[in-house]
GROMACS .gro file of C-alpha atoms in nm:
model
  479
    1MET     CA    1   0.000   0.000   0.000
    2SER     CA    2   0.285   0.242   0.085
    3LYS     CA    3   0.434   0.188  -0.261
    4ILE     CA    4   0.103   0.285  -0.420
    5LEU     CA    5   0.080   0.600  -0.207
    6ASN     CA    6   0.436   0.694  -0.298
    7CYS     CA    7   0.354   0.657  -0.666
    8VAL     CA    8   0.045   0.874  -0.626
    9VAL     CA    9   0.247   1.144  -0.448
   10LEU     CA   10   0.510   1.134  -0.723
   11VAL     CA   11   0.255   1.167  -1.001
   12VAL     CA   12   0.075   1.451  -0.825
   13SER     CA   13   0.401   1.636  -0.763
   14LEU     CA   14   0.485   1.614  -1.131
   15LEU     CA   15   0.148   1.758  -1.223
   16ILE     CA   16   0.163   2.052  -0.981
   17PRO     CA   17   0.341   2.352  -1.135
   18LEU     CA   18   0.639   2.488  -0.948
   19ASN     CA   19   0.472   2.826  -0.908
   20SER     CA   20   0.194   2.672  -0.697
   21ILE     CA   21   0.456   2.517  -0.472
   22PHE     CA   22   0.642   2.846  -0.419
   23ALA     CA   23   0.350   3.090  -0.443
   24GLU     CA   24   0.292   3.107  -0.066
   25SER     CA   25   0.655   3.158   0.027
   26GLN     CA   26   0.751   3.398  -0.256
   27PRO     CA   27   1.125   3.323  -0.256
   28ASN     CA   28   1.367   3.614  -0.255
   29VAL     CA   29   1.591   3.650  -0.562
   30VAL     CA   30   1.934   3.811  -0.599
   31LEU     CA   31   2.080   3.839  -0.951
   32ILE     CA   32   2.453   3.914  -0.958
   33PHE     CA   33   2.557   4.014  -1.310
   34ILE     CA   34   2.929   4.081  -1.341
   35ASP     CA   35   3.071   4.304  -1.613
   36ASP     CA   36   3.323   4.165  -1.868
   37MET     CA   37   3.421   3.853  -1.675
   38GLY     CA   38   3.543   3.540  -1.853
   39TRP     CA   39   3.406   3.187  -1.824
   40GLU     CA   40   3.716   3.065  -1.639
   41ASP     CA   41   3.761   3.357  -1.399
   42PHE     CA   42   3.598   3.201  -1.093
   43SER     CA   43   3.842   2.962  -0.931
   44CYS     CA   44   3.562   2.703  -0.915
   45PHE     CA   45   3.555   2.726  -1.297
   46GLY     CA   46   3.930   2.673  -1.326
   47ASN     CA   47   4.110   2.999  -1.244
   48ARG     CA   48   4.452   2.907  -1.103
   49TYR     CA   49   4.584   3.263  -1.074
   50ALA     CA   50   4.324   3.416  -0.842
   51THR     CA   51   4.093   3.277  -0.576
   52THR     CA   52   3.724   3.362  -0.557
   53GLU     CA   53   3.663   3.183  -0.229
   54HIS     CA   54   3.330   3.346  -0.146
   55ILE     CA   55   3.176   3.275  -0.486
   56ASP     CA   56   3.324   2.925  -0.475
   57ARG     CA   57   3.144   2.872  -0.146
   58MET     CA   58   2.815   2.948  -0.317
   59ALA     CA   59   2.900   2.701  -0.593
   60ASN     CA   60   2.981   2.432  -0.337
   61GLU     CA   61   2.639   2.480  -0.180
   62GLY     CA   62   2.457   2.528  -0.510
   63ILE     CA   63   2.479   2.423  -0.873
   64ARG     CA   64   2.740   2.522  -1.130
   65PHE     CA   65   2.621   2.538  -1.494
   66GLU     CA   66   2.879   2.501  -1.772
   67GLN     CA   67   2.658   2.549  -2.083
   68PHE     CA   68   2.487   2.876  -2.000
   69TYR     CA   69   2.485   3.164  -2.251
   70VAL     CA   70   2.419   3.534  -2.239
   71ASN     CA   71   2.240   3.673  -2.543
   72SER     CA   72   2.501   3.916  -2.666
   73PRO     CA   73   2.879   3.947  -2.649
   74ILE     CA   74   2.852   4.308  -2.531
   75CYS     CA   75   2.699   4.474  -2.228
   76SER     CA   76   2.377   4.668  -2.302
   77PRO     CA   77   2.203   4.403  -2.516
   78SER     CA   78   2.311   4.133  -2.273
   79ARG     CA   79   2.150   4.334  -1.993
   80ALA     CA   80   1.834   4.392  -2.196
   81ALA     CA   81   1.798   4.017  -2.252
   82ILE     CA   82   1.838   3.919  -1.887
   83THR     CA   83   1.595   4.197  -1.791
   84THR     CA   84   1.315   4.123  -2.040
   85GLY     CA   85   1.338   3.752  -2.129
   86GLN     CA   86   1.340   3.862  -2.493
   87TYR     CA   87   1.607   3.900  -2.758
   88PRO     CA   88   1.749   4.251  -2.717
   89GLN     CA   89   1.718   4.313  -3.091
   90ARG     CA   90   1.341   4.338  -3.040
   91TRP     CA   91   1.407   4.666  -2.857
   92LYS     CA   92   1.688   4.788  -3.086
   93ILE     CA   93   1.948   4.747  -2.815
   94ASN     CA   94   2.214   4.579  -3.025
   95SER     CA   95   2.537   4.725  -2.887
   96TYR     CA   96   2.654   4.920  -2.584
   97LEU     CA   97   2.456   5.240  -2.538
   98ALA     CA   98   2.673   5.545  -2.603
   99SER     CA   99   2.616   5.903  -2.718
  100ARG     CA  100   2.296   5.980  -2.906
  101GLU     CA  101   2.492   6.042  -3.229
  102LEU     CA  102   2.675   5.709  -3.214
  103ASN     CA  103   2.356   5.527  -3.118
  104LYS     CA  104   2.182   5.672  -3.423
  105THR     CA  105   2.471   5.584  -3.654
  106ARG     CA  106   2.461   5.221  -3.542
  107GLY     CA  107   2.082   5.193  -3.543
  108VAL     CA  108   2.067   5.153  -3.165
  109ALA     CA  109   1.803   5.290  -2.928
  110ASN     CA  110   1.900   5.548  -2.666
  111TRP     CA  111   1.735   5.351  -2.384
  112LEU     CA  112   1.521   5.048  -2.313
  113ASP     CA  113   1.162   5.122  -2.406
  114LEU     CA  114   0.934   5.152  -2.103
  115ASP     CA  115   0.692   4.919  -2.283
  116ALA     CA  116   0.943   4.633  -2.261
  117PRO     CA  117   0.861   4.356  -2.012
  118VAL     CA  118   1.089   4.398  -1.710
  119LEU     CA  119   1.133   4.122  -1.453
  120GLY     CA  120   1.172   4.372  -1.169
  121ASN     CA  121   0.847   4.545  -1.264
  122MET     CA  122   0.651   4.219  -1.281
  123LEU     CA  123   0.782   4.115  -0.939
  124HIS     CA  124   0.705   4.461  -0.803
  125LYS     CA  125   0.343   4.422  -0.910
  126ALA     CA  126   0.341   4.087  -0.728
  127GLY     CA  127   0.434   4.251  -0.400
  128TYR     CA  128   0.812   4.229  -0.409
  129ALA     CA  129   1.045   4.500  -0.290
  130THR     CA  130   1.267   4.560  -0.593
  131GLY     CA  131   1.610   4.717  -0.600
  132HIS     CA  132   1.881   4.772  -0.858
  133PHE     CA  133   2.236   4.829  -0.737
  134GLY     CA  134   2.521   4.857  -0.986
  135LYS     CA  135   2.573   4.914  -1.354
  136TRP     CA  136   2.253   4.969  -1.555
  137HIS     CA  137   2.357   5.068  -1.908
  138LEU     CA  138   2.003   5.050  -2.040
  139GLY     CA  139   1.966   5.427  -2.070
  140GLY     CA  140   2.110   5.742  -1.916
  141GLN     CA  141   2.472   5.757  -2.034
  142ARG     CA  142   2.716   5.995  -2.203
  143ASP     CA  143   2.492   6.279  -2.328
  144VAL     CA  144   2.158   6.098  -2.292
  145GLY     CA  145   2.024   6.268  -1.984
  146GLU     CA  146   1.651   6.239  -2.055
  147ALA     CA  147   1.636   5.858  -2.039
  148PRO     CA  148   1.391   5.707  -1.788
  149LEU     CA  149   1.512   5.667  -1.432
  150ILE     CA  150   1.575   5.310  -1.321
  151THR     CA  151   1.284   5.342  -1.078
  152GLU     CA  152   1.050   5.398  -1.374
  153TYR     CA  153   1.110   5.033  -1.472
  154GLY     CA  154   0.952   4.905  -1.152
  155PHE     CA  155   1.240   4.930  -0.904
  156ASP     CA  156   1.169   5.080  -0.563
  157LYS     CA  157   1.528   5.188  -0.515
  158SER     CA  158   1.839   5.220  -0.728
  159LEU     CA  159   2.205   5.308  -0.701
  160THR     CA  160   2.402   5.298  -1.024
  161ASN     CA  161   2.721   5.428  -1.187
  162PHE     CA  162   2.807   5.646  -1.489
  163GLU     CA  163   2.579   5.447  -1.723
  164GLY     CA  164   2.246   5.513  -1.558
  165LEU     CA  165   2.046   5.792  -1.394
  166GLY     CA  166   1.928   5.854  -1.040
  167PRO     CA  167   2.154   5.824  -0.734
  168ARG     CA  168   2.494   5.702  -0.847
  169VAL     CA  169   2.845   5.620  -0.737
  170LEU     CA  170   3.125   5.752  -0.957
  171ALA     CA  171   3.482   5.632  -0.938
  172LEU     CA  172   3.803   5.798  -0.831
  173CYS     CA  173   4.083   5.607  -1.002
  174ASP     CA  174   4.401   5.595  -0.798
  175ALA     CA  175   4.697   5.416  -0.957
  176HIS     CA  176   4.905   5.466  -0.640
  177ASP     CA  177   5.190   5.602  -0.850
  178GLY     CA  178   5.201   5.956  -0.715
  179LYS     CA  179   5.004   6.095  -1.010
  180PRO     CA  180   4.674   6.285  -0.964
  181ILE     CA  181   4.366   6.074  -0.906
  182LYS     CA  182   4.141   6.054  -1.215
  183ARG     CA  183   3.765   6.084  -1.218
  184HIS     CA  184   3.583   5.818  -1.419
  185ALA     CA  185   3.246   5.960  -1.520
  186LEU     CA  186   3.215   5.974  -1.903
  187GLY     CA  187   2.994   6.281  -1.871
  188SER     CA  188   2.755   6.135  -1.612
  189ASP     CA  189   2.855   6.402  -1.361
  190THR     CA  190   2.706   6.668  -1.593
  191LEU     CA  191   2.364   6.507  -1.642
  192GLY     CA  192   2.211   6.581  -1.302
  193ARG     CA  193   1.901   6.380  -1.205
  194GLY     CA  194   2.038   6.217  -0.893
  195LYS     CA  195   2.281   6.258  -0.607
  196ILE     CA  196   2.640   6.171  -0.697
  197GLU     CA  197   2.894   6.024  -0.455
  198TRP     CA  198   3.260   5.992  -0.552
  199VAL     CA  199   3.444   5.691  -0.408
  200ASP     CA  200   3.769   5.509  -0.473
  201ARG     CA  201   3.715   5.271  -0.766
  202SER     CA  202   3.821   4.975  -0.555
  203LEU     CA  203   3.524   5.048  -0.326
  204VAL     CA  204   3.251   5.091  -0.589
  205THR     CA  205   3.129   4.731  -0.564
  206GLN     CA  206   3.132   4.762  -0.185
  207SER     CA  207   2.904   5.067  -0.216
  208PHE     CA  208   2.659   4.865  -0.424
  209THR     CA  209   2.683   4.565  -0.191
  210GLN     CA  210   2.622   4.773   0.122
  211ALA     CA  211   2.322   4.942  -0.042
  212ALA     CA  212   2.182   4.601  -0.136
  213ILE     CA  213   2.230   4.470   0.219
  214GLU     CA  214   2.047   4.768   0.367
  215PHE     CA  215   1.767   4.722   0.111
  216ILE     CA  216   1.733   4.355   0.208
  217ARG     CA  217   1.716   4.440   0.577
  218GLN     CA  218   1.454   4.706   0.509
  219SER     CA  219   1.251   4.452   0.310
  220GLN     CA  220   1.269   4.215   0.606
  221ARG     CA  221   1.146   4.487   0.840
  222GLN     CA  222   0.854   4.545   0.603
  223ASP     CA  223   0.794   4.170   0.582
  224LYS     CA  224   0.821   4.178   0.201
  225PRO     CA  225   0.998   3.939  -0.036
  226PHE     CA  226   1.274   4.107  -0.235
  227TYR     CA  227   1.426   4.101  -0.580
  228VAL     CA  228   1.772   4.255  -0.603
  229ASN     CA  229   1.991   4.326  -0.905
  230LEU     CA  230   2.353   4.352  -0.792
  231TRP     CA  231   2.554   4.433  -1.106
  232PRO     CA  232   2.921   4.512  -1.029
  233ASP     CA  233   3.127   4.696  -1.288
  234ASP     CA  234   3.476   4.697  -1.131
  235VAL     CA  235   3.588   4.396  -1.337
  236HIS     CA  236   3.537   4.610  -1.649
  237GLY     CA  237   3.835   4.830  -1.733
  238PRO     CA  238   3.990   5.055  -1.623
  239TRP     CA  239   4.111   4.834  -1.338
  240TYR     CA  240   4.202   4.994  -1.008
  241PRO     CA  241   4.233   4.738  -0.729
  242PRO     CA  242   4.359   4.836  -0.382
  243GLU     CA  243   4.730   4.909  -0.371
  244VAL     CA  244   4.810   4.576  -0.206
  245ARG     CA  245   4.652   4.390  -0.498
  246ARG     CA  246   4.814   4.574  -0.788
  247GLY     CA  247   5.080   4.308  -0.840
  248ASP     CA  248   5.329   4.413  -1.107
  249GLY     CA  249   5.082   4.670  -1.246
  250SER     CA  250   5.023   4.477  -1.567
  251LYS     CA  251   4.675   4.457  -1.718
  252ARG     CA  252   4.636   4.093  -1.613
  253GLU     CA  253   4.757   4.151  -1.256
  254LEU     CA  254   4.530   4.452  -1.212
  255TYR     CA  255   4.235   4.250  -1.339
  256LEU     CA  256   4.304   3.963  -1.099
  257GLY     CA  257   4.336   4.211  -0.812
  258VAL     CA  258   3.997   4.361  -0.893
  259LEU     CA  259   3.844   4.013  -0.928
  260GLU     CA  260   3.956   3.903  -0.581
  261THR     CA  261   3.846   4.235  -0.429
  262MET     CA  262   3.502   4.203  -0.587
  263ASP     CA  263   3.468   3.847  -0.453
  264GLU     CA  264   3.557   3.967  -0.105
  265GLN     CA  265   3.302   4.248  -0.119
  266LEU     CA  266   3.025   4.024  -0.255
  267GLY     CA  267   3.110   3.788   0.029
  268GLU     CA  268   2.964   4.041   0.273
  269LEU     CA  269   2.623   3.999   0.109
  270PHE     CA  270   2.657   3.622   0.102
  271ASP     CA  271   2.738   3.621   0.476
  272VAL     CA  272   2.426   3.825   0.555
  273ILE     CA  273   2.201   3.581   0.369
  274GLN     CA  274   2.374   3.262   0.481
  275SER     CA  275   2.377   3.362   0.849
  276ASP     CA  276   2.005   3.437   0.860
  277PRO     CA  277   1.809   3.106   0.871
  278GLN     CA  278   1.498   3.264   0.719
  279LEU     CA  279   1.690   3.418   0.431
  280LYS     CA  280   1.900   3.110   0.374
  281GLN     CA  281   1.594   2.890   0.339
  282ASN     CA  282   1.402   3.121   0.108
  283THR     CA  283   1.652   3.299  -0.117
  284LEU     CA  284   1.782   3.213  -0.463
  285ILE     CA  285   2.109   3.375  -0.571
  286LEU     CA  286   2.222   3.363  -0.935
  287ILE     CA  287   2.576   3.466  -1.030
  288CYS     CA  288   2.697   3.510  -1.389
  289SER     CA  289   2.876   3.745  -1.631
  290ASP     CA  290   2.730   3.975  -1.897
  291ASN     CA  291   2.975   3.874  -2.174
  292GLY     CA  292   3.321   3.739  -2.231
  293PRO     CA  293   3.649   3.899  -2.124
  294GLU     CA  294   3.868   4.162  -2.280
  295PRO     CA  295   4.194   4.013  -2.415
  296GLY     CA  296   4.475   4.023  -2.163
  297ALA     CA  297   4.240   4.069  -1.869
  298GLY     CA  298   3.995   3.785  -1.792
  299SER     CA  299   4.003   3.433  -1.933
  300ALA     CA  300   3.750   3.237  -2.137
  301GLY     CA  301   3.940   2.917  -2.058
  302PRO     CA  302   3.897   2.654  -2.329
  303PHE     CA  303   3.678   2.874  -2.545
  304ARG     CA  304   3.763   3.070  -2.857
  305GLY     CA  305   3.715   3.444  -2.877
  306TYR     CA  306   3.652   3.736  -2.647
  307LYS     CA  307   3.400   4.003  -2.565
  308THR     CA  308   3.222   4.138  -2.879
  309MET     CA  309   3.263   3.804  -3.067
  310LEU     CA  310   3.000   3.537  -3.132
  311TYR     CA  311   3.250   3.258  -3.071
  312GLU     CA  312   3.198   3.079  -2.739
  313GLY     CA  313   3.443   3.298  -2.548
  314GLY     CA  314   3.224   3.601  -2.611
  315ILE     CA  315   2.885   3.456  -2.517
  316ARG     CA  316   2.929   3.156  -2.287
  317SER     CA  317   2.912   3.260  -1.923
  318PRO     CA  318   2.970   3.086  -1.591
  319LEU     CA  319   2.648   3.049  -1.394
  320ILE     CA  320   2.605   2.956  -1.029
  321ALA     CA  321   2.264   2.903  -0.868
  322TRP     CA  322   2.249   2.895  -0.487
  323GLY     CA  323   1.938   2.827  -0.282
  324PRO     CA  324   1.972   2.560  -0.010
  325GLY     CA  325   1.611   2.593   0.098
  326LEU     CA  326   1.484   2.562  -0.259
  327MET     CA  327   1.707   2.275  -0.373
  328GLU     CA  328   1.731   1.916  -0.262
  329GLU     CA  329   2.043   1.855  -0.055
  330SER     CA  330   2.149   1.583  -0.299
  331VAL     CA  331   2.201   1.834  -0.584
  332GLN     CA  332   2.398   2.091  -0.388
  333GLY     CA  333   2.756   2.108  -0.509
  334GLN     CA  334   2.674   1.946  -0.843
  335VAL     CA  335   2.806   2.054  -1.182
  336ASN     CA  336   2.551   2.062  -1.464
  337GLN     CA  337   2.741   2.003  -1.788
  338THR     CA  338   2.430   1.911  -1.987
  339SER     CA  339   2.169   2.187  -1.982
  340VAL     CA  340   2.200   2.435  -2.269
  341PHE     CA  341   2.008   2.756  -2.198
  342ALA     CA  342   2.046   3.132  -2.200
  343ALA     CA  343   1.985   3.453  -2.009
  344ILE     CA  344   1.648   3.504  -2.180
  345ASP     CA  345   1.533   3.183  -2.008
  346LEU     CA  346   1.593   3.328  -1.660
  347VAL     CA  347   1.296   3.566  -1.665
  348PRO     CA  348   1.019   3.307  -1.727
  349SER     CA  349   1.201   3.066  -1.495
  350LEU     CA  350   1.216   3.317  -1.210
  351LEU     CA  351   0.851   3.410  -1.261
  352GLU     CA  352   0.769   3.041  -1.218
  353ILE     CA  353   0.983   3.004  -0.907
  354THR     CA  354   0.833   3.315  -0.746
  355GLY     CA  355   0.476   3.228  -0.844
  356THR     CA  356   0.442   3.550  -1.044
  357GLU     CA  357   0.218   3.599  -1.343
  358PRO     CA  358   0.383   3.767  -1.643
  359ASP     CA  359   0.244   4.088  -1.784
  360GLU     CA  360  -0.057   4.035  -2.009
  361ASN     CA  361   0.017   3.952  -2.375
  362VAL     CA  362   0.393   3.919  -2.320
  363GLN     CA  363   0.560   3.664  -2.544
  364PHE     CA  364   0.898   3.563  -2.407
  365ASP     CA  365   1.177   3.434  -2.626
  366GLY     CA  366   1.300   3.257  -2.313
  367GLU     CA  367   1.162   2.929  -2.187
  368ASN     CA  368   1.060   2.824  -1.838
  369LEU     CA  369   1.348   2.614  -1.703
  370ALA     CA  370   1.280   2.659  -1.333
  371GLY     CA  371   1.344   2.293  -1.267
  372VAL     CA  372   1.689   2.321  -1.422
  373LEU     CA  373   1.787   2.616  -1.201
  374LEU     CA  374   1.676   2.425  -0.891
  375GLY     CA  375   1.848   2.100  -0.986
  376GLN     CA  376   1.530   1.905  -1.056
  377SER     CA  377   1.611   1.853  -1.426
  378ASP     CA  378   1.903   1.857  -1.667
  379GLN     CA  379   1.696   1.939  -1.974
  380SER     CA  380   1.786   2.214  -2.221
  381ARG     CA  381   1.576   2.481  -2.387
  382GLN     CA  382   1.386   2.339  -2.685
  383ASP     CA  383   1.431   2.626  -2.930
  384PRO     CA  384   1.772   2.723  -3.069
  385ILE     CA  385   1.958   3.022  -2.927
  386TYR     CA  386   2.018   3.297  -3.183
  387PHE     CA  387   2.281   3.570  -3.177
  388ARG     CA  388   2.359   3.883  -3.380
  389ARG     CA  389   2.688   4.066  -3.347
  390PRO     CA  390   2.694   4.430  -3.235
  391PRO     CA  391   2.665   4.644  -3.550
  392ASP     CA  392   2.998   4.817  -3.481
  393ARG     CA  393   3.194   4.497  -3.420
  394ASP     CA  394   3.256   4.344  -3.764
  395SER     CA  395   3.630   4.371  -3.702
  396PHE     CA  396   3.768   4.395  -3.351
  397TYR     CA  397   4.062   4.297  -3.134
  398GLY     CA  398   4.266   4.246  -3.450
  399VAL     CA  399   4.023   3.999  -3.610
  400GLU     CA  400   3.881   4.104  -3.948
  401ASP     CA  401   3.531   4.022  -4.074
  402LEU     CA  402   3.387   3.854  -3.766
  403PRO     CA  403   3.071   3.644  -3.820
  404ASP     CA  404   2.750   3.845  -3.818
  405LEU     CA  405   2.514   3.576  -3.689
  406ALA     CA  406   2.528   3.258  -3.482
  407VAL     CA  407   2.291   2.984  -3.370
  408ARG     CA  408   2.329   2.710  -3.111
  409ASP     CA  409   2.098   2.414  -3.174
  410GLY     CA  410   2.163   2.096  -2.979
  411ASN     CA  411   2.534   2.020  -3.007
  412TRP     CA  412   2.570   2.222  -3.327
  413LYS     CA  413   2.691   2.582  -3.352
  414LEU     CA  414   2.675   2.768  -3.682
  415LEU     CA  415   2.822   3.111  -3.753
  416CYS     CA  416   2.771   3.303  -4.078
  417GLU     CA  417   2.722   3.640  -4.244
  418TYR     CA  418   2.385   3.817  -4.256
  419ASP     CA  419   2.294   3.638  -4.580
  420GLY     CA  420   2.409   3.296  -4.459
  421SER     CA  421   2.738   3.299  -4.650
  422GLN     CA  422   3.080   3.209  -4.509
  423ALA     CA  423   2.922   2.949  -4.285
  424GLU     CA  424   3.124   2.784  -4.010
  425LEU     CA  425   2.994   2.475  -3.830
  426TYR     CA  426   3.121   2.329  -3.504
  427ASP     CA  427   3.027   2.019  -3.307
  428LEU     CA  428   3.044   2.159  -2.956
  429LYS     CA  429   3.004   1.820  -2.793
  430ASN     CA  430   3.340   1.710  -2.933
  431ASP     CA  431   3.499   2.048  -3.006
  432ARG     CA  432   3.391   2.308  -2.752
  433GLY     CA  433   3.690   2.523  -2.845
  434GLU     CA  434   3.558   2.567  -3.203
  435THR     CA  435   3.889   2.456  -3.352
  436LYS     CA  436   3.759   2.247  -3.646
  437ASN     CA  437   3.509   2.385  -3.896
  438VAL     CA  438   3.312   2.081  -4.019
  439ALA     CA  439   3.082   2.271  -4.257
  440ASP     CA  440   3.195   2.072  -4.562
  441ASP     CA  441   3.101   1.745  -4.392
  442HIS     CA  442   2.741   1.834  -4.304
  443PRO     CA  443   2.568   2.021  -4.590
  444GLU     CA  444   2.219   1.930  -4.468
  445ILE     CA  445   2.284   2.072  -4.121
  446ILE     CA  446   2.442   2.383  -4.272
  447ASN     CA  447   2.136   2.445  -4.491
  448ARG     CA  448   1.892   2.393  -4.203
  449LEU     CA  449   2.073   2.614  -3.954
  450LYS     CA  450   2.148   2.886  -4.210
  451LYS     CA  451   1.780   2.915  -4.293
  452GLN     CA  452   1.686   2.924  -3.925
  453VAL     CA  453   1.929   3.196  -3.826
  454VAL     CA  454   1.874   3.411  -4.138
  455ASP     CA  455   1.497   3.388  -4.091
  456TRP     CA  456   1.539   3.490  -3.727
  457GLN     CA  457   1.764   3.780  -3.825
  458GLU     CA  458   1.511   3.906  -4.078
  459SER     CA  459   1.231   3.885  -3.820
  460MET     CA  460   1.414   4.129  -3.590
  461PRO     CA  461   1.428   4.509  -3.629
  462ALA     CA  462   1.733   4.596  -3.837
  463ASP     CA  463   2.036   4.785  -3.714
  464ASN     CA  464   2.315   4.940  -3.924
  465GLY     CA  465   2.551   4.647  -3.893
  466GLU     CA  466   2.559   4.573  -4.264
  467ASN     CA  467   2.629   4.935  -4.359
  468TRP     CA  468   2.887   4.963  -4.082
  469LYS     CA  469   3.053   4.654  -4.223
  470ASP     CA  470   3.062   4.804  -4.574
  471GLU     CA  471   3.213   5.126  -4.442
  472SER     CA  472   3.473   4.927  -4.252
  473LYS     CA  473   3.571   4.739  -4.569
  474LYS     CA  474   3.597   5.067  -4.765
  475LYS     CA  475   3.829   5.208  -4.502
  476ASN     CA  476   4.044   4.896  -4.512
  477LYS     CA  477   4.076   4.919  -4.893
  478LYS     CA  478   4.205   5.275  -4.864
  479ARG     CA  479   4.489   5.168  -4.635
   0.00000   0.00000   0.00000
């Protein structure tokens, strides 16, 4: 009889959606999105030159995902994707947001449209306290001072840097070489619309972390669940670690010094959540990077390419999910090498986990993979993952004529030009470093994937990538 009851319980549990299980508790969510960090930069992902002990601790108590992608190899579109659950091209955010003139030249919007679905806004409507602390870069940068405030996207509180509006922390860059300290603002200090605090660049992440901790404590006092974006930017150049972590002053040493300092500062937040039994049992923390590393700074490990490129090094990101009270003990500390999914999948997955209904009539490009994040499944997203290069990145870091488009479908990865020409095909199961182009051996797969990615490209609003490419070629011919 007990066996029959166990079977009934199992069947019923499979039929009950996750959101009905979590709806009463409304788990807290913290999304840590690190700027310009490579796949191999956490020591738990293989870094032998720096130690990220606090992040490693979260991995040891959570799940580490090795086949997770962001949806662009550059910051603003990557941030739009993880914010909306949709391809950033839908909102004409195709490269980093810059001055209004450069945005126009590239066919890029000046800010994320307020009509876009925003995870923070949907959770806010569901009763969550919502806060954004760190880099925004979805509007309010350079000379674009009329962009919406971060709070207009559904966040109760925000603290950002030079690529957002509202209260912000701007960096004082001290190289500890006796030269005057430099201000790093890129014009943000002239835009107004928020109190500005200047701090040493090595303490910027600490400012964001402390603001997030205070926001969490306030949410507890108000007895409200919370959603927190904590998006550090210190790992992005220029790199100014504390003097004791400058090493020999080389680019690589400075980067590693900043990486370890960031880990230490994030550790303060981890300690607050881990030491509070209520928070520990009802909080999900996700940690990943917004795109690949800059050459000479971070490391993509076994993967080809860097930031701005559609090769794996530019778009594959480390991902750690931590939530002891939401995961079975048996899965904690596991490494998921199987599940292929992307940042656009996080929004519908987190809505499921928090028991939150999406905005009416929203069609996500992402898929609900809540069970994957919580270690209940090792499935992958069903649809392919599509990518388009930033319009101004046809040639970069010394590489000419970079692929315009890419698609990951199962174990296959295809890269090509806008019209499907110059196709490259890689079997990522056997060649994750994209070292052997097997296009000539699989014409049927080439034809299928080319059609898929070109059709996807044509379904998205256009940018000026093709014209930018032509101009780049004209300039090269004149040399």
